[in-house]
PDB file of C-alpha atoms in Angstrom:
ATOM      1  CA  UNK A 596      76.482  63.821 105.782  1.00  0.00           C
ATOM      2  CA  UNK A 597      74.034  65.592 103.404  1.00  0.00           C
ATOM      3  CA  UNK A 598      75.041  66.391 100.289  1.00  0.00           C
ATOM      4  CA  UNK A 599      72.980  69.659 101.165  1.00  0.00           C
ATOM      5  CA  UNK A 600      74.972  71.169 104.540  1.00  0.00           C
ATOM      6  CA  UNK A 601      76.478  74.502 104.012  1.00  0.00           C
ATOM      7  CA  UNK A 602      74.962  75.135 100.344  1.00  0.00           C
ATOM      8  CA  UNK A 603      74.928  78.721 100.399  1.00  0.00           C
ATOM      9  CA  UNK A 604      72.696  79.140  97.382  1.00  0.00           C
ATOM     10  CA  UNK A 605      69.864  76.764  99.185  1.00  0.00           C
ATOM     11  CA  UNK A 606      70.372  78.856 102.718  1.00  0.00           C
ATOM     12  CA  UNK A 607      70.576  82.365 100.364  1.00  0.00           C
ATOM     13  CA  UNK A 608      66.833  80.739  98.808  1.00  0.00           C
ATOM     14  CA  UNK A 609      65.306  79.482 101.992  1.00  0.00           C
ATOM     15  CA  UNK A 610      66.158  83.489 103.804  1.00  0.00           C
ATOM     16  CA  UNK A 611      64.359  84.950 100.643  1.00  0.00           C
ATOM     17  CA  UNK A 612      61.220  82.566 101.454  1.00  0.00           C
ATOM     18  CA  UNK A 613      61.375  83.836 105.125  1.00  0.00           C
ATOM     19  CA  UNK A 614      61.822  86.950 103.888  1.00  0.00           C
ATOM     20  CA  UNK A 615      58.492  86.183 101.708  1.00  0.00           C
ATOM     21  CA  UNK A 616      56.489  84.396 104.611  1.00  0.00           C
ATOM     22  CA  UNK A 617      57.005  87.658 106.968  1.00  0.00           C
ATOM     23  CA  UNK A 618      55.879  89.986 104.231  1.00  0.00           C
ATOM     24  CA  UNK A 619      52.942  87.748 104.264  1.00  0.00           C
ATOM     25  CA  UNK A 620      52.236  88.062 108.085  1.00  0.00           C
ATOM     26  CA  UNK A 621      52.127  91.596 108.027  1.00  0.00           C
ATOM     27  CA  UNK A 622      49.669  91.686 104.965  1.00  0.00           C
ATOM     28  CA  UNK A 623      47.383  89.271 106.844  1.00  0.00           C
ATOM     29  CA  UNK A 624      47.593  91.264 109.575  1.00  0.00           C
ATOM     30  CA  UNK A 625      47.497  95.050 107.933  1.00  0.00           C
ATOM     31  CA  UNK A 626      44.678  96.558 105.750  1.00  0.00           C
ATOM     32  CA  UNK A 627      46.544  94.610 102.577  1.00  0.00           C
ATOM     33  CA  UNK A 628      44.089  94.270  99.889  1.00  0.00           C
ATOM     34  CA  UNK A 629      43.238  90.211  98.561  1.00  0.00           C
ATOM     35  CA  UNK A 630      45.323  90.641  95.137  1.00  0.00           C
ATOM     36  CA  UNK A 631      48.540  91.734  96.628  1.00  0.00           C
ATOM     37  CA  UNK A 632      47.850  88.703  99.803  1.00  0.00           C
ATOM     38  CA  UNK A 633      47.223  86.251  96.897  1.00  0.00           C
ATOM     39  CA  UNK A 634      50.115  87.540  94.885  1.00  0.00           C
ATOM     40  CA  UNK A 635      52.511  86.915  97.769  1.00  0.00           C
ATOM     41  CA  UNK A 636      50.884  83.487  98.534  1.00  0.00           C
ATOM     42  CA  UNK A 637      51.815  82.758  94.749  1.00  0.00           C
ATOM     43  CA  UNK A 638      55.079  84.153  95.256  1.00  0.00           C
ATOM     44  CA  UNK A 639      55.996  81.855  98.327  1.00  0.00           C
ATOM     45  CA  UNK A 640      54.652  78.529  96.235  1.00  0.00           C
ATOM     46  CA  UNK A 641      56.767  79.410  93.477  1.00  0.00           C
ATOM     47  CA  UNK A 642      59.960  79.654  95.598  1.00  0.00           C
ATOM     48  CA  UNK A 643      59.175  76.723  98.099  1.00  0.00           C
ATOM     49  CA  UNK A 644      58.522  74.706  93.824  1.00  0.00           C
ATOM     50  CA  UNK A 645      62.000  75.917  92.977  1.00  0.00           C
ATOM     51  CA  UNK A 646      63.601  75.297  96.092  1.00  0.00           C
ATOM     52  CA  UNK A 647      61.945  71.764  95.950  1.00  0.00           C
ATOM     53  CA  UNK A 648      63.281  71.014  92.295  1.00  0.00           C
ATOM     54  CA  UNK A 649      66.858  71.915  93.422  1.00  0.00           C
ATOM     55  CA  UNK A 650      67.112  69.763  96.444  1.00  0.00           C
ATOM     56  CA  UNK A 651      65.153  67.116  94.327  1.00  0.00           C
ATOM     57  CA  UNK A 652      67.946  67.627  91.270  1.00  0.00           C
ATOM     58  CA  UNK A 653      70.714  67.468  93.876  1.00  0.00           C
ATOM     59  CA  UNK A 654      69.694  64.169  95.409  1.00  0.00           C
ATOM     60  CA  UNK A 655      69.138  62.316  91.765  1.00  0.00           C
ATOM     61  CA  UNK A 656      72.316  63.585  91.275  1.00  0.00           C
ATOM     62  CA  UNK A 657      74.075  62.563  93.947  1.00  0.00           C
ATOM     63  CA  UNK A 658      72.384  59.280  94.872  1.00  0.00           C
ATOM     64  CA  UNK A 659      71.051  57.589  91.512  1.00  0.00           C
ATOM     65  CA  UNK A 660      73.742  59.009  89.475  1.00  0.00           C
ATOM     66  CA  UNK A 661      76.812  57.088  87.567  1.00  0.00           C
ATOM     67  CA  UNK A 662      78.536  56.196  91.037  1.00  0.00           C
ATOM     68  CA  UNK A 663      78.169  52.397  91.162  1.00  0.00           C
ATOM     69  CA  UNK A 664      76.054  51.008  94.368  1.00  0.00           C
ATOM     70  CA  UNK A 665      74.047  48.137  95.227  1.00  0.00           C
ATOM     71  CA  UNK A 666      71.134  46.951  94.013  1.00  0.00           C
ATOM     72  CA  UNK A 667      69.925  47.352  97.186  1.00  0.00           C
ATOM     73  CA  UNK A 668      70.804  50.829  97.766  1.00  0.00           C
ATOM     74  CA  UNK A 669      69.877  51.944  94.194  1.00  0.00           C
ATOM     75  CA  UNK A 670      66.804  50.649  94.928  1.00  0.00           C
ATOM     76  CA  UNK A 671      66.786  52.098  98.510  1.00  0.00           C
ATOM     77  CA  UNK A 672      67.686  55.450  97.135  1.00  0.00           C
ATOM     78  CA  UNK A 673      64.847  55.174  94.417  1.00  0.00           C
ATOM     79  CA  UNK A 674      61.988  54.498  96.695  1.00  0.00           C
ATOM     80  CA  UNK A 675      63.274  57.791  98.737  1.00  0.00           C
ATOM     81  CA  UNK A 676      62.554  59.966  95.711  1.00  0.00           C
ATOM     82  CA  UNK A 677      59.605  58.289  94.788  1.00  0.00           C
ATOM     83  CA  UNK A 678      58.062  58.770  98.400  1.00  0.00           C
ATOM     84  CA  UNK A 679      59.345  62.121  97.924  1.00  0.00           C
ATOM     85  CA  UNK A 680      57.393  62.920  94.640  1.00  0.00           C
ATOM     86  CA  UNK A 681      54.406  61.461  95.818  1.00  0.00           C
ATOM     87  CA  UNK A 682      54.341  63.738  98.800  1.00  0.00           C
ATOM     88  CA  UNK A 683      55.164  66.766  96.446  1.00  0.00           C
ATOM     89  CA  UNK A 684      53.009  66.317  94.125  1.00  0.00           C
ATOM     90  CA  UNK A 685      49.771  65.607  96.338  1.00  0.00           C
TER      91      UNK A 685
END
């Protein structure tokens, strides 16, 4: 099971991004000037860059901290984070 499942504050940030993403829609498609679209573009990235450090946090945590594994698990668990910085950061 995911460390992740139920994690109210996660849901509570992913409902504000929706939240942000709609507002977004209706700028696109209302008379909304560039700075406030661009504003709310910048607004989105910055909550989809926290969102990402949390879940990112969470799973070092849980998966490369103290808790003793295999080598080949540690190692499994490392190239998942790895993949998913690489992705992230492209």
């Amino acid at each position: 099971m995911s460390h992740t499942k139920g994690d109210r504050k996660l849901l509570a940030r992913v409902r504000r991004m929706k939240g942000q993403v709609e507002a977004l829609e209706k700028a696109l498609a209302g008379d909304s000037d560039c700075g406030a679209v661009l504003q709310q573009i910048a607004a989105i990235r910055g909550a989809a860059n926290g969102l990402m450090a949390e879940v990112l946090e969470s799973h070092i945590r849980e998966h490369l901290g103290a808790q003793p594994v295999s080598e080949e698990e540690h190692q499994a668990d490392l190239e998942q984070v790895v993949t998913v910085l690489r992705s992230y950061l492209k």
